[in-house]
XYZ file of C-alpha atoms in Angstrom:
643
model
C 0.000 0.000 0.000
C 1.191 3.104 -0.978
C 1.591 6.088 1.803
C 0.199 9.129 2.330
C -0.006 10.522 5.981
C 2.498 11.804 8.329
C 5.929 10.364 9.647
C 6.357 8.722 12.759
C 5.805 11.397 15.682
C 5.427 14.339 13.541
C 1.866 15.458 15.160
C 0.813 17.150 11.677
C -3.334 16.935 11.624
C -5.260 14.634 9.603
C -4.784 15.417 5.922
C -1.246 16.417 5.604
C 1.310 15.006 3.606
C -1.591 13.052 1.606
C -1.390 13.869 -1.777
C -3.877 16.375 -2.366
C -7.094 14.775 -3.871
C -6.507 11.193 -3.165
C -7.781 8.947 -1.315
C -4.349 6.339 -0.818
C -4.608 6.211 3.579
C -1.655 4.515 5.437
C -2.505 1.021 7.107
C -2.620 0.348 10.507
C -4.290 -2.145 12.834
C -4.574 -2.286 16.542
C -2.499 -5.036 18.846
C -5.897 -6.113 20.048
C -6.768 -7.544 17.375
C -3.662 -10.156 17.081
C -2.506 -12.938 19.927
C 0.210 -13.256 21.408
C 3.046 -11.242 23.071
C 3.378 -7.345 21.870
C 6.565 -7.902 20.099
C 4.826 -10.850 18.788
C 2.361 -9.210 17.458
C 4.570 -6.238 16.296
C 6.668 -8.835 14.041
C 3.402 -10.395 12.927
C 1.877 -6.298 11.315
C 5.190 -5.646 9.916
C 5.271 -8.976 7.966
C 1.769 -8.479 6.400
C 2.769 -5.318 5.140
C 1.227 -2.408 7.428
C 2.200 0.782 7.809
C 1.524 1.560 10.908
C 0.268 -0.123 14.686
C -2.090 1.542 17.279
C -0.844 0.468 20.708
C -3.785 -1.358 23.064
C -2.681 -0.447 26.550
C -3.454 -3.548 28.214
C -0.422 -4.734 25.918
C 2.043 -2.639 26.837
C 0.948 -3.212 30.443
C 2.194 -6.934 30.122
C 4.947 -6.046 28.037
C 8.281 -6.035 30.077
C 9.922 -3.906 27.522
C 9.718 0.090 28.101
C 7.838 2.285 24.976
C 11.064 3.910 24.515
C 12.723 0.791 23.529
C 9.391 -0.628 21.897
C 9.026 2.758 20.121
C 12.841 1.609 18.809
C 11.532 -1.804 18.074
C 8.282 -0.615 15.724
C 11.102 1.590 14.277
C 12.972 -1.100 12.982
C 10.324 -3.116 12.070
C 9.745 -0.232 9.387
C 6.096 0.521 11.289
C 5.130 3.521 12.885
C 2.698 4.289 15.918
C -0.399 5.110 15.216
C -2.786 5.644 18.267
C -2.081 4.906 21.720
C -5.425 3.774 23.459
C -7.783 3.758 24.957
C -8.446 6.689 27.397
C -11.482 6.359 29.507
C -13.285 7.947 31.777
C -12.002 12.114 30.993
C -15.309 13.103 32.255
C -17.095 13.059 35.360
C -20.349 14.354 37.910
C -17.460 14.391 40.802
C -14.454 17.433 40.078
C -12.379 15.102 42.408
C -12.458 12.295 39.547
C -11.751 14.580 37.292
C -8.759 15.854 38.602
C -7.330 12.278 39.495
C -8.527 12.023 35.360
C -5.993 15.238 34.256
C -3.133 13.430 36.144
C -3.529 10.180 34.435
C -3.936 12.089 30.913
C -0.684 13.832 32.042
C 1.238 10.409 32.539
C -0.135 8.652 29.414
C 0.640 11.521 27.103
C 4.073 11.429 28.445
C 3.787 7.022 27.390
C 2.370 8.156 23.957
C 5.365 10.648 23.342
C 7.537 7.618 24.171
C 6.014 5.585 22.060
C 6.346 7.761 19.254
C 2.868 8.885 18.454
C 1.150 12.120 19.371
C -2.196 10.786 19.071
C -4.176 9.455 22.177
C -7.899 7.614 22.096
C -10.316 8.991 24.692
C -13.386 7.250 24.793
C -16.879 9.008 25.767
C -17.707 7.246 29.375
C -19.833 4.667 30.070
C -19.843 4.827 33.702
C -22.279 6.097 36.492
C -20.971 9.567 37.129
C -20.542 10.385 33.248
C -21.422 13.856 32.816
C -24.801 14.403 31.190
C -24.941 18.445 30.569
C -23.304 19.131 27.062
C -22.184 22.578 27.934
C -20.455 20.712 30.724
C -18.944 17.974 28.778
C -17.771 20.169 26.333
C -16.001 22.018 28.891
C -14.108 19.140 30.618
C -12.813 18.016 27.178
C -11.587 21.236 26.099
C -9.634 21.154 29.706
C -8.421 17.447 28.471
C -7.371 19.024 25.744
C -5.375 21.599 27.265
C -3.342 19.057 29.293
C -2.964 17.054 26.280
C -1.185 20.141 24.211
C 0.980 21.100 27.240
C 2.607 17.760 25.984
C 2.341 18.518 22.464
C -0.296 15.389 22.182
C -3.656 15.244 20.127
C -6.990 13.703 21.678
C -9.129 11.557 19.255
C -12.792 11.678 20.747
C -14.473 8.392 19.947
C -18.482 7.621 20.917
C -19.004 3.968 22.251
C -22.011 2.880 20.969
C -23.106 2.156 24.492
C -21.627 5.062 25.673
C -23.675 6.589 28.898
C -24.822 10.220 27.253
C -22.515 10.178 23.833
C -23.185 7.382 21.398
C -23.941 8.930 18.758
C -20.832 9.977 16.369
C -22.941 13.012 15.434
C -23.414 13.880 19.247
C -19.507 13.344 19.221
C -18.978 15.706 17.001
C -20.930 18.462 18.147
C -19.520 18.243 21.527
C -15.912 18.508 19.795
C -16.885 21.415 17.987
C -17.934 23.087 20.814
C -15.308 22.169 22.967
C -13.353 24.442 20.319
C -9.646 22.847 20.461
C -6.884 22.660 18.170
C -5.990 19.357 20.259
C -9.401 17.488 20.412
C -10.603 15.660 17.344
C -12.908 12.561 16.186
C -12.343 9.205 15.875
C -14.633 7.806 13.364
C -15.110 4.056 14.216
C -17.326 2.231 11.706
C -18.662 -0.727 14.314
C -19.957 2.377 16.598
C -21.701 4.247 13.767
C -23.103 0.404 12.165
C -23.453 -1.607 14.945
C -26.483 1.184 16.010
C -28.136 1.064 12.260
C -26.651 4.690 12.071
C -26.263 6.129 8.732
C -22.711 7.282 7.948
C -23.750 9.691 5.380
C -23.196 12.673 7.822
C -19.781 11.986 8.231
C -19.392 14.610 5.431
C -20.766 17.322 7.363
C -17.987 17.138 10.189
C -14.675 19.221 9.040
C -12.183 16.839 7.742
C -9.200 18.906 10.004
C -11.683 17.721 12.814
C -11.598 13.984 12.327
C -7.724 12.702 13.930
C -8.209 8.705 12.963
C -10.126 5.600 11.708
C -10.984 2.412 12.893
C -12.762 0.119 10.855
C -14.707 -3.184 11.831
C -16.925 -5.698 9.972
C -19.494 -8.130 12.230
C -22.518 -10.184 11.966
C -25.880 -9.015 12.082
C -26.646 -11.185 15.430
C -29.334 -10.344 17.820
C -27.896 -8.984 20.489
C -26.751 -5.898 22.155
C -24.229 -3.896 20.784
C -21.093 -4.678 23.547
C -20.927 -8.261 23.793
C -20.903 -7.880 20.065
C -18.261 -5.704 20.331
C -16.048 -7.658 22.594
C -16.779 -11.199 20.838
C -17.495 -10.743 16.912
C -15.938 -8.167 15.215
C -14.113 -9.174 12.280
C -12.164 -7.831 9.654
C -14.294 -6.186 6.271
C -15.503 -8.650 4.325
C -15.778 -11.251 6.679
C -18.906 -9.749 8.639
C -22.334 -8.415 6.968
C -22.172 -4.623 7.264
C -22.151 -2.026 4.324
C -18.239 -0.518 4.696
C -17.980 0.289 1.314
C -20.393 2.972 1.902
C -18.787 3.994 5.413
C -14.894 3.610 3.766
C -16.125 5.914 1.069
C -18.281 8.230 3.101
C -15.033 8.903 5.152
C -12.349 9.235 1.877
C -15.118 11.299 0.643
C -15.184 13.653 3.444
C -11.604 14.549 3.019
C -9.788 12.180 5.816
C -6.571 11.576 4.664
C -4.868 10.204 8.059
C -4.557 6.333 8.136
C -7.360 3.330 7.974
C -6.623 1.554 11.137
C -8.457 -2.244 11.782
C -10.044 -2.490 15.654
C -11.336 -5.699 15.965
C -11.924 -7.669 19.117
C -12.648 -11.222 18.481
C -11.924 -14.406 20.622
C -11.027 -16.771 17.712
C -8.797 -14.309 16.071
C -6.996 -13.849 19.499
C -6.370 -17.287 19.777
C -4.374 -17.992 16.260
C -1.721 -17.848 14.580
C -0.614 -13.813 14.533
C 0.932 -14.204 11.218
C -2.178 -15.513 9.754
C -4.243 -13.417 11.363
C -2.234 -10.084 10.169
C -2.362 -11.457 6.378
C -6.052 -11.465 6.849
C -5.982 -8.122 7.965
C -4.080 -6.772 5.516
C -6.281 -8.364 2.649
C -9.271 -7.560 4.398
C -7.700 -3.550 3.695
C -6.667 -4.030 0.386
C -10.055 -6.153 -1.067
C -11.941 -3.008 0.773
C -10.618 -0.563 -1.038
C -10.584 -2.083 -4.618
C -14.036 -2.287 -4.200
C -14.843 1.016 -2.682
C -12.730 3.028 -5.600
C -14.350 0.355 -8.471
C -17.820 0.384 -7.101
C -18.102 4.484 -6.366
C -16.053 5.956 -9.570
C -16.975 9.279 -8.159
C -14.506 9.665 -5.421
C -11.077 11.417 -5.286
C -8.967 9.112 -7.814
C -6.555 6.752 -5.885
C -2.675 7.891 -5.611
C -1.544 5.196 -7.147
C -4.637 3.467 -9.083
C -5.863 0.113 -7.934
C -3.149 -2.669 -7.868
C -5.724 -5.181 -7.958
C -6.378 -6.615 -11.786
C -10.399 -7.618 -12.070
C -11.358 -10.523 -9.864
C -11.619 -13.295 -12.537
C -15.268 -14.263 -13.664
C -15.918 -17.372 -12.751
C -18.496 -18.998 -15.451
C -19.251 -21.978 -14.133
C -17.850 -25.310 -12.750
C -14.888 -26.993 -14.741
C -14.623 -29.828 -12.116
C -14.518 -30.785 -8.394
C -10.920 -32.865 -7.634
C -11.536 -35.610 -4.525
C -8.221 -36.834 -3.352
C -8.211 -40.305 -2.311
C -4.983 -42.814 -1.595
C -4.958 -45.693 -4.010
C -5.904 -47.922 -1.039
C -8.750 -46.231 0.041
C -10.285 -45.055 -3.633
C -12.474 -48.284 -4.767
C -15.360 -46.576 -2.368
C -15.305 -43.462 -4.469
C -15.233 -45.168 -7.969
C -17.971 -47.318 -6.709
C -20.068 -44.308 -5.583
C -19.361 -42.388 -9.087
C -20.230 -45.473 -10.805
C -23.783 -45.759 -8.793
C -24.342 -41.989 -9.557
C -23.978 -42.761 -13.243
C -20.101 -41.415 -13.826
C -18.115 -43.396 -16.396
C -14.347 -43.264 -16.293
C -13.517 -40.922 -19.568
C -9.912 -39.900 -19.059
C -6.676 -40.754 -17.752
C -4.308 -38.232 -17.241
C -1.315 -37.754 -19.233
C 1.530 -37.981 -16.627
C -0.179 -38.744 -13.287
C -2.451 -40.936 -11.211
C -5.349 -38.520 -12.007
C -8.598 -39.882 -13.988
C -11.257 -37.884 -15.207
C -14.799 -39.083 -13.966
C -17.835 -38.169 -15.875
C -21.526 -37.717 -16.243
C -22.735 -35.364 -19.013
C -21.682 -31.678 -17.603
C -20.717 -33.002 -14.515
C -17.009 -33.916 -14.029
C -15.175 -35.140 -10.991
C -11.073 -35.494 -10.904
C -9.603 -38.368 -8.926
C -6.650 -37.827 -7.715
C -4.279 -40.795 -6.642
C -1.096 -39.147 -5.829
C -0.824 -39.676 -2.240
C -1.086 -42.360 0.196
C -2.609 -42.157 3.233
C -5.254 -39.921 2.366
C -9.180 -40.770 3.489
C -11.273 -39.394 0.443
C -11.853 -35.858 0.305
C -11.956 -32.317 -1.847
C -9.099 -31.414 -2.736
C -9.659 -29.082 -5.328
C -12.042 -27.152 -7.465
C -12.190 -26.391 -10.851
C -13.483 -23.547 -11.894
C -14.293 -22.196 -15.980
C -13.989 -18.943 -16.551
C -14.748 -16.491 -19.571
C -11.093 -15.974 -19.857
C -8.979 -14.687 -17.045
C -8.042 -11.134 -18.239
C -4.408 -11.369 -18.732
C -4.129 -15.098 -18.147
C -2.290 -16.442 -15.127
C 0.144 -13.304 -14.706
C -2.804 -11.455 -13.714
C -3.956 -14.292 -11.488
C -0.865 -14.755 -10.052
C -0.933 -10.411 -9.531
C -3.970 -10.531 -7.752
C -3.741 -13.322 -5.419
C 0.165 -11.685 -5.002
C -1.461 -8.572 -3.703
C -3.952 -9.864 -1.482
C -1.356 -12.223 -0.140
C -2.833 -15.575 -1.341
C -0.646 -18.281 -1.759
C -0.068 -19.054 -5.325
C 0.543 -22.881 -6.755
C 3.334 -23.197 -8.590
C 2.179 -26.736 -10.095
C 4.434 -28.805 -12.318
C 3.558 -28.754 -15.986
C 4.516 -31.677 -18.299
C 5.404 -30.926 -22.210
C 2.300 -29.467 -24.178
C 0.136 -29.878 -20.865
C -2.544 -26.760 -19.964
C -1.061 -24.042 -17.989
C -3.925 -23.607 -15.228
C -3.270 -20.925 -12.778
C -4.479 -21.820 -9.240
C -4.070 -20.527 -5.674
C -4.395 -21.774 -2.342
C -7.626 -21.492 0.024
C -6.634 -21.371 3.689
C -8.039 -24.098 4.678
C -5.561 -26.026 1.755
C -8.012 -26.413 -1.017
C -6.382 -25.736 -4.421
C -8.438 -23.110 -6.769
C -8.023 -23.686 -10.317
C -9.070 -21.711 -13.263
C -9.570 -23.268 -16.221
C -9.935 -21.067 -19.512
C -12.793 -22.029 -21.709
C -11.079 -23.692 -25.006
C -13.523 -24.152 -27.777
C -13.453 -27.801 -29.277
C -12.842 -29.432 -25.730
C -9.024 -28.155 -25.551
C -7.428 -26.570 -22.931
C -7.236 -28.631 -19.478
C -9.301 -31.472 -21.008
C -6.771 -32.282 -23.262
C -4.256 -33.430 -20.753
C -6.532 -36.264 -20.631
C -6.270 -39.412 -22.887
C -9.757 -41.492 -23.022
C -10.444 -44.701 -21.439
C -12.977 -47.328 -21.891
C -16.127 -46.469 -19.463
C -16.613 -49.573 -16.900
C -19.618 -51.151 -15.799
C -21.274 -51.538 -11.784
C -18.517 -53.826 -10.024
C -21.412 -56.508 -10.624
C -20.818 -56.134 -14.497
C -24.510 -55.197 -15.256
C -25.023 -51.916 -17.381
C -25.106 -49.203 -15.505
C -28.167 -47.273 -15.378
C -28.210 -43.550 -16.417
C -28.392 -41.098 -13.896
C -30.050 -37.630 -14.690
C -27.171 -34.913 -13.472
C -27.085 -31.705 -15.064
C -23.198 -30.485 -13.448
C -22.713 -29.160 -10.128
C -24.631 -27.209 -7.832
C -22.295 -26.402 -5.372
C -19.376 -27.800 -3.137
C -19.499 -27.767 0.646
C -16.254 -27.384 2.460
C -15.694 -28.246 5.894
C -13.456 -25.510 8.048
C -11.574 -25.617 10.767
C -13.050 -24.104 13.585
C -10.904 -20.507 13.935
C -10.725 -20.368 9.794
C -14.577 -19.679 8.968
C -13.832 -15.970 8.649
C -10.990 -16.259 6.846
C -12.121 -18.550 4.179
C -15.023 -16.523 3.672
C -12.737 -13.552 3.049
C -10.428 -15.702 0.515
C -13.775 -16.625 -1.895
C -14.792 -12.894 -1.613
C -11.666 -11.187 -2.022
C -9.598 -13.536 -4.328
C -12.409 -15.227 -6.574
C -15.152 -12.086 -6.235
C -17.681 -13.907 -4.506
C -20.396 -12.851 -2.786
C -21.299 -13.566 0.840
C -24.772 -14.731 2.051
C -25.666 -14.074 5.588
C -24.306 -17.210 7.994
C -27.132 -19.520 9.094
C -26.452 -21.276 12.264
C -28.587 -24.658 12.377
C -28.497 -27.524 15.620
C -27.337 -30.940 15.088
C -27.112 -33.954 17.398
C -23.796 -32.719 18.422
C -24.037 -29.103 18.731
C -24.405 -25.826 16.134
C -23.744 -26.318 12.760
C -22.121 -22.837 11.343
C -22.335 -22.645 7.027
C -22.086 -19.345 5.269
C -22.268 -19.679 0.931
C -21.039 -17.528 -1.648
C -21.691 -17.618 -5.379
C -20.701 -16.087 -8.708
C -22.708 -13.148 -10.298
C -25.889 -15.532 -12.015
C -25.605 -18.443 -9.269
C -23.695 -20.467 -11.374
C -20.638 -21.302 -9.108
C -21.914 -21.813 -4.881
C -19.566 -22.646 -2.338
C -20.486 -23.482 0.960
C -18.373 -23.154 3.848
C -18.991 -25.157 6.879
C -18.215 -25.681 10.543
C -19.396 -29.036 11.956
C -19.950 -29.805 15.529
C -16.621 -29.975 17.788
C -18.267 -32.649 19.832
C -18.955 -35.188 16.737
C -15.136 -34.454 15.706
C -13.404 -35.536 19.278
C -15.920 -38.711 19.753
C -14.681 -39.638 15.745
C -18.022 -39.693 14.571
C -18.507 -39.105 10.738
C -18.355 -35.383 10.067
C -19.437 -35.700 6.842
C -19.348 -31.495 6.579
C -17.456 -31.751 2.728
C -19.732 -32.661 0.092
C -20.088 -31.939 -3.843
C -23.837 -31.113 -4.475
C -25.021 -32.380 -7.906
C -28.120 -30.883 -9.531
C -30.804 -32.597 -11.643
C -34.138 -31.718 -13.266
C -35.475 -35.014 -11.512
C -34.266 -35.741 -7.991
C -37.146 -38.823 -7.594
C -35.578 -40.503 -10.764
C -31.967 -39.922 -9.962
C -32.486 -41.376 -6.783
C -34.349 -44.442 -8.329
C -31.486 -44.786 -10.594
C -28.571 -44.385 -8.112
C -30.791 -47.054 -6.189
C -30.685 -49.349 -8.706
C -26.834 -49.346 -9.615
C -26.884 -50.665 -5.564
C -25.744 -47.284 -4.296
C -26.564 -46.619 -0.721
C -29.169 -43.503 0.075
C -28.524 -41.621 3.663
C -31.691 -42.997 5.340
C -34.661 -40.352 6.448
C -36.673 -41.410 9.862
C -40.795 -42.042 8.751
C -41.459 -39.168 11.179
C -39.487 -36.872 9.109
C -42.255 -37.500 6.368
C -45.098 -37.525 8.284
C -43.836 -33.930 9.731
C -43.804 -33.131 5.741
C -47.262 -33.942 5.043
C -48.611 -32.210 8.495
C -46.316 -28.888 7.738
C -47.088 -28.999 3.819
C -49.983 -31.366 3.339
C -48.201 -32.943 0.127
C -50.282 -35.182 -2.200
C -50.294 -38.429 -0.430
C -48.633 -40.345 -3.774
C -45.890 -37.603 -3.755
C -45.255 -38.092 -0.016
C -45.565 -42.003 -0.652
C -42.366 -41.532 -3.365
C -40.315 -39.296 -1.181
C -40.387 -42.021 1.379
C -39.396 -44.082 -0.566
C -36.443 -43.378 -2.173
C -35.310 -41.232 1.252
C -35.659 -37.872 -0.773
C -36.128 -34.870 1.531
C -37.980 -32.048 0.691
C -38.297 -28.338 1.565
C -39.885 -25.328 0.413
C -39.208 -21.442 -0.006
C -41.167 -18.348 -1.181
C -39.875 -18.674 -4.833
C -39.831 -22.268 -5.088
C -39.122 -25.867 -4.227
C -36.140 -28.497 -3.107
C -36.268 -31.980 -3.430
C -33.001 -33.667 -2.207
C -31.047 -36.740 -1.128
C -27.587 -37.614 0.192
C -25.368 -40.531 -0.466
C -23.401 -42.719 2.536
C -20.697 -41.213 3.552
C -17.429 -42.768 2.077
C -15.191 -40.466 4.290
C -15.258 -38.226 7.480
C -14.797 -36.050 4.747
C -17.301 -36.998 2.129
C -20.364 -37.475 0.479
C -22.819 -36.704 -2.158
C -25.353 -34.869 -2.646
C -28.245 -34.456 -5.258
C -31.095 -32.150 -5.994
C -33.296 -30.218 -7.784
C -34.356 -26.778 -7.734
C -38.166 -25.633 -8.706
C -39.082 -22.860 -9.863
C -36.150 -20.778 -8.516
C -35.870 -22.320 -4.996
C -32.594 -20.818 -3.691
C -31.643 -22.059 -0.210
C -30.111 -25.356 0.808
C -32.392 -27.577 2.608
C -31.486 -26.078 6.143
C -34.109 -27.295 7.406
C -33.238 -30.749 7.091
C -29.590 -30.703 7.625
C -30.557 -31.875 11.549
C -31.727 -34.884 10.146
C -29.423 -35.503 8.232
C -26.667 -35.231 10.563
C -28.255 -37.604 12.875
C -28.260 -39.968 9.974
C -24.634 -39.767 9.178
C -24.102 -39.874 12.861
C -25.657 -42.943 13.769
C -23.536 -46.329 13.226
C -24.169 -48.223 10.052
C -27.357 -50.361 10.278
């Protein structure tokens, strides 16, 4: 990221040494956000790239280094200081607080000096004795703001959105103007102004000299009050639900030019890995602002222009790779073979063969021992990756995705692909007219019959739906920010549904059109630690006739999840299906749900893996969720031991 603010400990305002009419803003992100020790931490932001670091005090309390030698330390590590924080509590009801308050501001403007920042966070008070006149607040932070300048020190006024009297960043504002200060500015924190359903459009009615920093947070939407959300889920943009492109540009817009600095308190991030947790940051930052400056044209240009090329568009599914050791792969030809895939190509110059049924193709992949079957890849067409892999390989570069460097045999398809963090490969495969391109690397082979030797009966699949992958349990948030940022992707809301074991987390994304869905999924810690089937990753197969494809499957001897009789006779007291229908659902173990647009009919194969199984369904009339409602069933099938 380029920069465009101020040099360490300068104390210039907010705006200088930006280049006039730009919207570039240094990087920083606070030490709450990361585990770990402070110099941990402080090794961790320098390696993903930031500019700068706002110090949280509680770290440097447990720090045994001093701030003048940490200031030295951030020095070297090519960062600056940003913000020391927080402040609390610099008004009061009781003049005796407040003095004790002026002596504490005096000592921690003296720590922020040593630190090398001039820039202190004061937050407005939550407690009992906050002051409630205006005239009166505005008073005691203009006297704040005096003992801050006797140091040479700015004060960044922030209002907690469950502040006592000030919550309101508007409110905040006022009271700043009126406290009338050279010292005492705003702090515009986007999880304070969106976490209340405030609208951030006034932002460009406070002075831009008047606004000292920003902090930027994403979250969920959950129902519940604003400061346990606070303390427990706030995540980095793009891994949470609320509108930032708006708030980033409503704050570039208003003429801020200091640095965009990540706050986010969050008790999975502050229990992994720093280092991957700062990379996340970083391309939380970067994906932001690409979108921001491509989505809103209108703003200041960017100083330089985006480094990001296009996020490629994704067309539709090439094919979905399941990894399986040699040992352990007759299951999964036996299931493809049951779901009507024939055996079609054999790769040039590995154990790879090429499984398929009309559009839909699956890649086996025998390289490895030891592996119990599961995704390992996907494959993913697209219209043409503008530029081809450089410009893959640029992107995913910038945002600080790993990038495959894959063997290629002579005459073999160069297919760019990157690494999800979770280890899934992401391949793009260009569409070649006249079957070329990645297809070609495969020779034919003679289809095979059911392992009975009886023809194999046709099964109606029309390609993939989508592909479930299961996540660890601290890398939901950052595999939903990979698909978003890296493949362009967009998020739907998480849906939280119970299993037999315990709360089932899945968020999807999907292309522009629908055509490419990925599902990310937590399962159950409990069913993990007993060793209980998972069975989280899944391919999804669509068809225009779920009923007959599970007749079919049945009849090449494949295995259908079983559904309970009181799951159907919940159907036809919830729905009051045609008792025939009902009678064929049963049946053949298809599940069936039902949305304001349309229809789902569904079923699920065994499980060959802890890590797989199969899926099939078919949409009506533009039915566009998942079956949620049946995924506790279903989970108590795959939990229960084999009949």
């Amino acid at each position: 990221m380029g920069i465009a603010g101020t040099a360490p400990g300068t104390g210039a305002v907010a705006g200088v040494g930006a280049p006039a009419g730009t919207h570039e803003l240094r990087t920083s992100i606070a030490t709450v956000c990361l585990a770990g020790a402070l110099e941990e931490k402080l090794r961790a932001v320098a390696a993903a790239g930031f500019d700068a670091v706002e110090v949280f005090e509680p770290d440097l309390l447990a720090s045994p280094e001093r701030p003048a030698a940490l200031r030295r330390r951030v020095e070297d590590l090519g960062l600056s200081v940003s913000l020391f924080q927080p402040f609390r509590d610099v008004d009061d009801v009781d003049p005796a607080a407040v003095a004790r308050s002026a002596h504490r501001l005096h000592r921690k403007c003296e720590v922020a000096l040593e630190l090398g920042t001039d820039l202190v966070l004061v937050c407005s008070a939550v407690h009992p004795g906050a002051v409630r006149d205006d005239a009166l607040l505005a008073e005691q932070l203009h006297a704040a703001a005096e003992v801050a300048a006797s140091h040479g020190v700015r004060l960044a006024y922030e209002a907690l959105a469950w502040g006592a009297h000030v919550s309101d960043y508007r409110h905040a504002a006022r009271l700043v103007a009126a406290a009338d200060h050279p010292s005492l500015g705003n702090c515009l924190d986007s999880f304070h102004v969106l976490s209340r359903g405030d609208d951030p459009a006034d932002i460009a009615s406070i002075p831009a000299e008047q606004v000292f920093f920003y902090q930027i947070a994403d979250a969920p939407r959950l129902s519940m009050d604003v400061l346990p959300l606070s303390r427990h889920h706030r995540c980095f943009p793009g891994q949470g639900e609320f509108d930032l492109e708006r708030f980033h540009a409503a704050v570039v817009g208003s003429g801020y030019r200091g640095p965009v600095s990540l706050e986010v308190f969050n008790d999975l991030a502050r229990q992994a890995d720093p280092t991957a947790t700062a990379v996340d940051a970083m391309r939380s930052l970067r994906h932001l602002r690409d979108r921001t400056f491509r989505h809103r044209p209108g703003l200041p240009p960017a100083s330089p222009p985006p480094s990001l090329p296009r996020p490629p568009t994704v067309r539709t599914w090439a094919f979905t790779e399941v990894s399986s050791s040699p040992g352990t792969s007759g299951p999964v030809t036996e299931l493809l073979t049951q779901l009507g895939f024939s055996c079609t190509g054999q790769h040039r110059s590995g154990p790879l063969q090429l499984w398929s049924n009309g559009d839909a193709r699956v890649v086996l992949n025998q390289r490895h021992d030891d592996v119990r079957a599961r995704i390992s890849a996907l494959g993913l067409a697209t219209g043409g990756v503008s530029g081809g892999a450089r410009a893959l390989h640029e992107r995913a570069r910038t945002l600080l995705a790993p990038v495959v460097d894959r063997a290629v045999g002579p005459g073999e398809a160069e297919i760019p692909s990157v690494l999800a963090p979770d280890g899934t490969w992401v391949q793009f495969c260009d569409d070649v007219p006249g079957g070329g391109g990645w297809l070609a690397d495969f020779t034919p082979c003679s289809p095979a019959g059911s392992p009975e030797g009886d023809p194999v009966r046709a099964v109606p699949l029309d390609g993939v739906d989508h592909v479930a992958l299961p996540q660890p349990f601290a890398g939901f948030e950052a595999a939903t920010l990979f698909l978003a940022s890296v493949l362009g992707l967009e998020a739907d809301p998480v849906s939280v549904v119970p299993g037999p074991a315990g709360l089932v987390r899945t968020r999807t994304l999907g292309s522009p059109g629908g055509r490419v869905r990925i599902a990310l999924t937590v399962a159950p810690t409990a069913s993990m630690l007993r060793g209980r089937p998972a069975a989280a990753g899944h391919v999804a197969f669509a068809t225009a006739d779920a009923l007959a494809a599970a007749r079919a499957f049945r009849g090449n001897g494949g295995a259908v999840l079983p559904v309970p009789d009181n799951y159907y006779d919940d159907l036809e007291a919830r729905y009051g299906l045609e008792e025939e229908f009902l009678g064929q659902l049963r049946e053949n173990h298809v599940m069936y749900d039902r949305d304001a647009d349309g229809e789902l009919l569904h079923f699920c194969t065994r499980s060959v893996s802890r890590e797989l199984f199969v899926e099939v369904l078919q949409r009506i009339d533009g039915y566009r969720g998942y079956g949620a409602a049946n995924v506790p069933v279903r989970l108590a099938a795959q939990g229960a031991p084999p009949a």
